[in-house]
GROMACS .gro file of C-alpha atoms in nm:
model
  329
    1VAL     CA    1   0.011   0.005  -0.009
    2VAL     CA    2   0.089   0.362  -0.046
    3ASP     CA    3   0.137   0.625   0.220
    4THR     CA    4   0.221   0.937  -0.009
    5GLU     CA    5   0.197   0.847  -0.362
    6SER     CA    6   0.087   0.543  -0.598
    7GLN     CA    7   0.266   0.405  -0.887
    8GLU     CA    8  -0.055   0.428  -1.103
    9SER     CA    9  -0.085   0.801  -1.042
   10HIS     CA   10   0.256   0.830  -1.204
   11ALA     CA   11   0.164   0.612  -1.479
   12ASP     CA   12  -0.112   0.869  -1.575
   13TYR     CA   13   0.165   1.091  -1.697
   14SER     CA   14   0.404   0.806  -1.861
   15PRO     CA   15   0.280   0.553  -2.128
   16LEU     CA   16   0.599   0.353  -2.079
   17LEU     CA   17   0.519   0.339  -1.696
   18ARG     CA   18   0.145   0.243  -1.778
   19VAL     CA   19   0.254  -0.039  -2.011
   20SER     CA   20   0.542  -0.179  -1.799
   21GLY     CA   21   0.313  -0.134  -1.485
   22PHE     CA   22   0.040  -0.351  -1.667
   23LEU     CA   23   0.290  -0.619  -1.785
   24THR     CA   24   0.559  -0.654  -1.521
   25HIS     CA   25   0.406  -0.585  -1.174
   26PHE     CA   26   0.446  -0.836  -0.883
   27GLY     CA   27   0.134  -1.027  -0.972
   28VAL     CA   28   0.316  -1.132  -1.290
   29LEU     CA   29   0.653  -1.132  -1.166
   30VAL     CA   30   0.605  -1.349  -0.838
   31PRO     CA   31   0.403  -1.663  -1.017
   32LEU     CA   32   0.669  -1.677  -1.271
   33ALA     CA   33   0.940  -1.657  -1.002
   34THR     CA   34   0.757  -1.930  -0.800
   35LEU     CA   35   0.794  -2.165  -1.109
   36GLY     CA   36   1.155  -2.054  -1.147
   37ILE     CA   37   1.216  -2.180  -0.798
   38TRP     CA   38   1.026  -2.495  -0.879
   39PHE     CA   39   1.245  -2.533  -1.202
   40THR     CA   40   1.556  -2.489  -1.034
   41TRP     CA   41   1.497  -2.652  -0.685
   42SER     CA   42   1.716  -2.930  -0.764
   43GLU     CA   43   2.016  -2.681  -0.787
   44ARG     CA   44   1.930  -2.557  -0.443
   45GLY     CA   45   2.273  -2.661  -0.316
   46ARG     CA   46   2.413  -2.392  -0.549
   47LEU     CA   47   2.141  -2.118  -0.534
   48TRP     CA   48   2.065  -2.162  -0.137
   49TRP     CA   49   2.201  -1.793  -0.073
   50LEU     CA   50   1.951  -1.647  -0.340
   51HIS     CA   51   1.684  -1.834  -0.166
   52ALA     CA   52   1.774  -1.735   0.180
   53LEU     CA   53   1.798  -1.383   0.092
   54PHE     CA   54   1.491  -1.374  -0.107
   55GLY     CA   55   1.282  -1.551   0.173
   56VAL     CA   56   1.431  -1.363   0.499
   57TYR     CA   57   1.382  -1.004   0.325
   58ALA     CA   58   1.033  -1.112   0.211
   59LEU     CA   59   0.981  -1.204   0.569
   60SER     CA   60   1.122  -0.894   0.708
   61VAL     CA   61   0.874  -0.690   0.481
   62LEU     CA   62   0.549  -0.887   0.603
   63ALA     CA   63   0.682  -0.858   0.950
   64PHE     CA   64   0.724  -0.501   0.980
   65TYR     CA   65   0.610  -0.307   0.686
   66VAL     CA   66   0.390  -0.315   0.408
   67VAL     CA   67   0.441  -0.008   0.222
   68ALA     CA   68   0.526  -0.051  -0.149
   69ARG     CA   69   0.904   0.097  -0.152
   70TYR     CA   70   0.996  -0.141   0.137
   71ARG     CA   71   0.905  -0.425  -0.113
   72LEU     CA   72   1.100  -0.297  -0.402
   73PRO     CA   73   1.431  -0.456  -0.307
   74LEU     CA   74   1.266  -0.801  -0.357
   75ALA     CA   75   1.246  -0.699  -0.746
   76PRO     CA   76   1.605  -0.817  -0.826
   77PHE     CA   77   1.551  -1.165  -0.630
   78VAL     CA   78   1.203  -1.186  -0.824
   79ILE     CA   79   1.332  -1.109  -1.173
   80VAL     CA   80   1.615  -1.354  -1.132
   81PHE     CA   81   1.388  -1.644  -1.080
   82ALA     CA   82   1.105  -1.511  -1.328
   83ALA     CA   83   1.369  -1.537  -1.601
   84VAL     CA   84   1.435  -1.891  -1.533
   85PRO     CA   85   1.094  -2.032  -1.699
   86LEU     CA   86   1.113  -1.788  -1.990
   87VAL     CA   87   1.467  -1.959  -2.074
   88ARG     CA   88   1.386  -2.301  -1.987
   89GLY     CA   89   1.028  -2.323  -1.989
   90ARG     CA   90   0.994  -2.488  -2.341
   91ALA     CA   91   1.240  -2.747  -2.292
   92TRP     CA   92   1.111  -2.828  -1.941
   93LEU     CA   93   0.787  -2.875  -2.101
   94ARG     CA   94   0.894  -3.099  -2.383
   95THR     CA   95   1.080  -3.337  -2.156
   96ARG     CA   96   0.850  -3.382  -1.870
   97PRO     CA   97   0.529  -3.644  -1.831
   98ARG     CA   98   0.213  -3.468  -1.824
   99LEU     CA   99   0.141  -3.574  -1.470
  100GLU     CA  100   0.443  -3.426  -1.368
  101LEU     CA  101   0.340  -3.079  -1.463
  102ALA     CA  102   0.009  -3.071  -1.249
  103PRO     CA  103   0.160  -2.964  -0.923
  104PRO     CA  104   0.374  -2.666  -1.033
  105LEU     CA  105   0.090  -2.541  -1.235
  106PHE     CA  106  -0.133  -2.565  -0.952
  107ILE     CA  107   0.096  -2.390  -0.695
  108VAL     CA  108   0.165  -2.125  -0.984
  109ALA     CA  109  -0.221  -2.066  -1.019
  110ALA     CA  110  -0.287  -2.047  -0.667
  111VAL     CA  111   0.009  -1.795  -0.638
  112THR     CA  112  -0.133  -1.591  -0.917
  113VAL     CA  113  -0.449  -1.570  -0.737
  114PHE     CA  114  -0.307  -1.458  -0.416
  115CYS     CA  115  -0.097  -1.197  -0.571
  116ASN     CA  116  -0.335  -1.028  -0.785
  117TRP     CA  117  -0.627  -1.048  -0.530
  118PRO     CA  118  -0.721  -0.675  -0.443
  119ALA     CA  119  -0.623  -0.616  -0.092
  120VAL     CA  120  -0.619  -0.239  -0.112
  121SER     CA  121  -0.842  -0.046  -0.336
  122ALA     CA  122  -0.624   0.113  -0.635
  123ALA     CA  123  -0.853   0.390  -0.662
  124GLU     CA  124  -0.821   0.490  -0.305
  125MET     CA  125  -0.433   0.462  -0.309
  126ASN     CA  126  -0.476   0.686  -0.653
  127ALA     CA  127  -0.685   0.945  -0.448
  128VAL     CA  128  -0.434   0.972  -0.158
  129THR     CA  129  -0.173   1.073  -0.430
  130TYR     CA  130  -0.391   1.327  -0.595
  131HIS     CA  131  -0.481   1.463  -0.239
  132ASN     CA  132  -0.116   1.511  -0.160
  133LEU     CA  133  -0.039   1.683  -0.503
  134GLY     CA  134  -0.343   1.920  -0.446
  135THR     CA  135  -0.215   2.018  -0.084
  136THR     CA  136   0.134   2.079  -0.255
  137LEU     CA  137  -0.014   2.284  -0.527
  138GLN     CA  138  -0.240   2.464  -0.290
  139GLU     CA  139   0.064   2.556  -0.053
  140GLU     CA  140   0.246   2.706  -0.366
  141GLY     CA  141  -0.064   2.909  -0.453
  142ARG     CA  142  -0.123   2.722  -0.779
  143LEU     CA  143  -0.517   2.703  -0.708
  144ASP     CA  144  -0.645   2.612  -1.039
  145ASP     CA  145  -0.382   2.330  -1.046
  146ALA     CA  146  -0.480   2.225  -0.699
  147LEU     CA  147  -0.866   2.206  -0.756
  148ALA     CA  148  -0.793   1.999  -1.061
  149ALA     CA  149  -0.585   1.762  -0.837
  150TYR     CA  150  -0.840   1.758  -0.563
  151ARG     CA  151  -1.117   1.685  -0.806
  152ARG     CA  152  -0.961   1.410  -0.951
  153ALA     CA  153  -0.897   1.246  -0.593
  154VAL     CA  154  -1.252   1.297  -0.536
  155ALA     CA  155  -1.377   1.119  -0.864
  156LEU     CA  156  -1.132   0.834  -0.799
  157ASP     CA  157  -1.281   0.803  -0.431
  158PRO     CA  158  -1.562   1.012  -0.330
  159SER     CA  159  -1.569   0.882   0.033
  160TYR     CA  160  -1.191   0.989   0.073
  161VAL     CA  161  -1.238   1.277   0.313
  162PRO     CA  162  -0.913   1.455   0.307
  163ALA     CA  163  -0.979   1.503  -0.048
  164VAL     CA  164  -1.319   1.644  -0.012
  165ASN     CA  165  -1.202   1.863   0.271
  166GLY     CA  166  -0.907   1.977   0.049
  167LEU     CA  167  -1.114   2.051  -0.236
  168GLY     CA  168  -1.372   2.256  -0.008
  169SER     CA  169  -1.063   2.461   0.140
  170ALA     CA  170  -0.949   2.515  -0.204
  171LEU     CA  171  -1.272   2.645  -0.329
  172ARG     CA  172  -1.311   2.849  -0.032
  173GLN     CA  173  -0.958   3.018  -0.091
  174GLU     CA  174  -1.057   3.097  -0.434
  175GLY     CA  175  -1.396   3.267  -0.314
  176GLN     CA  176  -1.637   3.002  -0.449
  177LEU     CA  177  -1.799   2.992  -0.103
  178ASP     CA  178  -2.114   2.804  -0.198
  179GLU     CA  179  -1.943   2.513  -0.356
  180ALA     CA  180  -1.693   2.517  -0.085
  181ILE     CA  181  -1.956   2.483   0.187
  182ALA     CA  182  -2.130   2.206  -0.009
  183GLN     CA  183  -1.791   1.998  -0.011
  184LEU     CA  184  -1.706   2.086   0.321
  185GLU     CA  185  -2.048   1.971   0.432
  186THR     CA  186  -2.008   1.654   0.258
  187ALA     CA  187  -1.675   1.591   0.432
  188VAL     CA  188  -1.828   1.659   0.799
  189ARG     CA  189  -2.107   1.422   0.715
  190LEU     CA  190  -1.868   1.140   0.585
  191ARG     CA  191  -1.654   1.167   0.884
  192PRO     CA  192  -1.813   1.392   1.191
  193ASP     CA  193  -1.465   1.356   1.391
  194PHE     CA  194  -1.257   1.528   1.112
  195ALA     CA  195  -1.162   1.846   1.289
  196ASP     CA  196  -0.997   2.009   0.995
  197ALA     CA  197  -1.319   1.971   0.771
  198ARG     CA  198  -1.527   2.133   1.055
  199TYR     CA  199  -1.268   2.401   1.102
  200ASN     CA  200  -1.290   2.500   0.735
  201LEU     CA  201  -1.669   2.460   0.687
  202ALA     CA  202  -1.676   2.694   0.984
  203ASN     CA  203  -1.433   2.949   0.806
  204ALA     CA  204  -1.642   2.919   0.481
  205LEU     CA  205  -1.962   2.982   0.649
  206SER     CA  206  -1.841   3.263   0.857
  207GLU     CA  207  -1.708   3.442   0.527
  208ARG     CA  208  -2.063   3.361   0.362
  209GLY     CA  209  -2.206   3.562   0.650
  210ARG     CA  210  -2.361   3.260   0.821
  211LEU     CA  211  -2.242   3.363   1.126
  212PRO     CA  212  -2.463   3.153   1.407
  213GLU     CA  213  -2.381   2.862   1.208
  214ALA     CA  214  -2.011   2.919   1.206
  215ILE     CA  215  -1.991   3.019   1.583
  216THR     CA  216  -2.173   2.681   1.682
  217LEU     CA  217  -1.894   2.475   1.474
  218TYR     CA  218  -1.604   2.673   1.632
  219GLN     CA  219  -1.770   2.619   1.970
  220ASP     CA  220  -1.816   2.235   1.867
  221LEU     CA  221  -1.466   2.204   1.812
  222LEU     CA  222  -1.346   2.359   2.109
  223ASP     CA  223  -1.588   2.134   2.297
  224ARG     CA  224  -1.427   1.846   2.127
  225ARG     CA  225  -1.053   1.912   2.196
  226PRO     CA  226  -1.064   2.110   2.541
  227ASP     CA  227  -0.717   1.994   2.637
  228ALA     CA  228  -0.543   2.080   2.343
  229VAL     CA  229  -0.324   2.377   2.464
  230ASP     CA  230  -0.047   2.396   2.190
  231ALA     CA  231  -0.030   2.721   1.959
  232GLN     CA  232  -0.086   2.526   1.641
  233SER     CA  233  -0.395   2.354   1.784
  234ASN     CA  234  -0.697   2.566   1.924
  235VAL     CA  235  -0.545   2.918   1.866
  236ASP     CA  236  -0.693   2.967   1.516
  237VAL     CA  237  -1.019   2.816   1.646
  238HIS     CA  238  -1.029   3.105   1.945
  239SER     CA  239  -0.915   3.373   1.719
  240ASN     CA  240  -1.182   3.296   1.434
  241LEU     CA  241  -1.450   3.246   1.683
  242GLY     CA  242  -1.365   3.569   1.836
  243ILE     CA  243  -1.387   3.754   1.509
  244ALA     CA  244  -1.717   3.576   1.436
  245LEU     CA  245  -1.853   3.670   1.794
  246ALA     CA  246  -1.757   4.046   1.718
  247GLU     CA  247  -1.912   4.054   1.388
  248SER     CA  248  -2.217   3.922   1.543
  249GLY     CA  249  -2.199   4.217   1.797
  250ARG     CA  250  -2.113   3.973   2.101
  251MET     CA  251  -1.822   4.194   2.176
  252ASP     CA  252  -1.767   4.068   2.534
  253GLU     CA  253  -1.760   3.698   2.452
  254ALA     CA  254  -1.534   3.785   2.145
  255ILE     CA  255  -1.285   3.955   2.361
  256ASP     CA  256  -1.287   3.643   2.598
  257GLN     CA  257  -1.195   3.421   2.296
  258LEU     CA  258  -0.930   3.633   2.172
  259ARG     CA  259  -0.757   3.658   2.503
  260LYS     CA  260  -0.754   3.289   2.511
  261ALA     CA  261  -0.578   3.287   2.155
  262VAL     CA  262  -0.337   3.543   2.288
  263ALA     CA  263  -0.255   3.316   2.609
  264LEU     CA  264  -0.209   2.985   2.359
  265ALA     CA  265   0.018   3.205   2.115
  266PRO     CA  266   0.202   3.495   2.310
  267GLU     CA  267   0.472   3.510   2.064
  268ALA     CA  268   0.258   3.537   1.741
  269ALA     CA  269   0.145   3.888   1.614
  270ARG     CA  270  -0.188   3.795   1.467
  271PRO     CA  271  -0.388   3.714   1.794
  272HIS     CA  272  -0.234   4.025   1.964
  273TYR     CA  273  -0.395   4.221   1.688
  274ASN     CA  274  -0.720   4.050   1.663
  275LEU     CA  275  -0.757   4.129   2.065
  276GLY     CA  276  -0.619   4.485   2.010
  277HIS     CA  277  -0.880   4.547   1.706
  278ALA     CA  278  -1.176   4.409   1.910
  279LEU     CA  279  -1.089   4.638   2.212
  280LEU     CA  280  -1.048   4.918   1.997
  281THR     CA  281  -1.385   4.857   1.837
  282ARG     CA  282  -1.553   4.823   2.171
  283GLY     CA  283  -1.402   5.155   2.263
  284ASP     CA  284  -1.151   5.028   2.508
  285ILE     CA  285  -0.899   5.260   2.348
  286ARG     CA  286  -0.640   5.246   2.639
  287THR     CA  287  -0.662   4.892   2.685
  288ALA     CA  288  -0.601   4.832   2.310
  289VAL     CA  289  -0.269   5.001   2.316
  290ALA     CA  290  -0.084   4.714   2.491
  291PRO     CA  291  -0.177   4.427   2.228
  292LEU     CA  292  -0.151   4.647   1.943
  293THR     CA  293   0.204   4.749   2.054
  294ARG     CA  294   0.300   4.405   2.125
  295ALA     CA  295   0.186   4.273   1.785
  296VAL     CA  296   0.392   4.553   1.620
  297GLU     CA  297   0.686   4.455   1.829
  298LEU     CA  298   0.640   4.077   1.693
  299ASP     CA  299   0.619   4.169   1.349
  300PRO     CA  300   0.726   4.538   1.265
  301ALA     CA  301   0.575   4.499   0.912
  302PHE     CA  302   0.244   4.417   1.011
  303VAL     CA  303   0.067   4.737   0.890
  304PRO     CA  304  -0.308   4.684   1.004
  305ALA     CA  305  -0.157   4.672   1.367
  306ARG     CA  306   0.044   4.998   1.295
  307GLU     CA  307  -0.277   5.151   1.157
  308ASP     CA  308  -0.500   5.047   1.446
  309LEU     CA  309  -0.213   5.150   1.704
  310ALA     CA  310  -0.204   5.495   1.533
  311SER     CA  311  -0.583   5.530   1.562
  312ALA     CA  312  -0.556   5.441   1.944
  313TYR     CA  313  -0.310   5.679   1.997
  314MET     CA  314  -0.488   5.940   1.798
  315ALA     CA  315  -0.788   5.888   2.058
  316ASN     CA  316  -0.556   5.924   2.348
  317ARG     CA  317  -0.430   6.246   2.226
  318ARG     CA  318  -0.065   6.113   2.208
  319LEU     CA  319  -0.031   6.267   1.835
  320ASP     CA  320   0.347   6.230   1.822
  321LEU     CA  321   0.316   5.867   1.857
  322ALA     CA  322   0.031   5.819   1.613
  323VAL     CA  323   0.226   6.033   1.329
  324GLU     CA  324   0.545   5.809   1.401
  325GLN     CA  325   0.285   5.497   1.329
  326ASP     CA  326   0.159   5.654   1.030
  327ARG     CA  327   0.513   5.733   0.908
  328GLU     CA  328   0.604   5.374   0.927
  329VAL     CA  329   0.278   5.248   0.752
   0.00000   0.00000   0.00000
């Protein structure tokens, strides 16, 4: 199985790999290698080390790892033994009685069925690849390409929730809020415990102006993981919940959430700015100066924080400091 990318997805871009992957995969090579071991069994005194290396490594993969790349070192052993029936097969068939053919052919048939039995969905593994591709493209700002990759992943496996969530996230980033909400609602319905989908859905609802639904989702997220205290877990949830509450006119609750975000990420400029902006909006001009000053200290190029800080200084009649901030802006 795959954890990041599947061979089939690479074959989508390579006719050579598409053909060779169809003709020379393990489901073809291993049955041939089985027959090759049967043909050479009488020579095991000379070839025992090949048998041993093949068997020991195969057992180590079965015992510890089933990811495809760890199986790759088996390929040289498999190819060596698979070549034997191609070289000796015709002569062997001519010189053996028909009854003697039955046992190896039965074994090869059983191995062929076993090696080609679909243990994991190829479409699902392909969907993983295209989801990861979409994520990388989205991080690089190539939204159109990311959307195409996410759509391919969802087409391959509509139940693969990370891909549905990724598609919704990219659509939201492109401003297609209605379609984004539809995709993210599907992701949440498919997997209610998937926090990323709930968070992205709350953000999309908030941007669409559906604030009560967004607030409910943010609060639900916090209820689901109350013990998460690292800066990368709940700080954005508290921040965005605070912003949504502020836009709903619930300023006291908003400021409470924004203070929690600052407590979780005291070295990040954005939470300090969000808190200062909310305090300024509520009219707490003196109180707003401290978080806005801290935001500017943490990120001197944070223009909105400097603009709000200049406004706070203006309201406090500290005109020289306001001018200083405006000059920096």
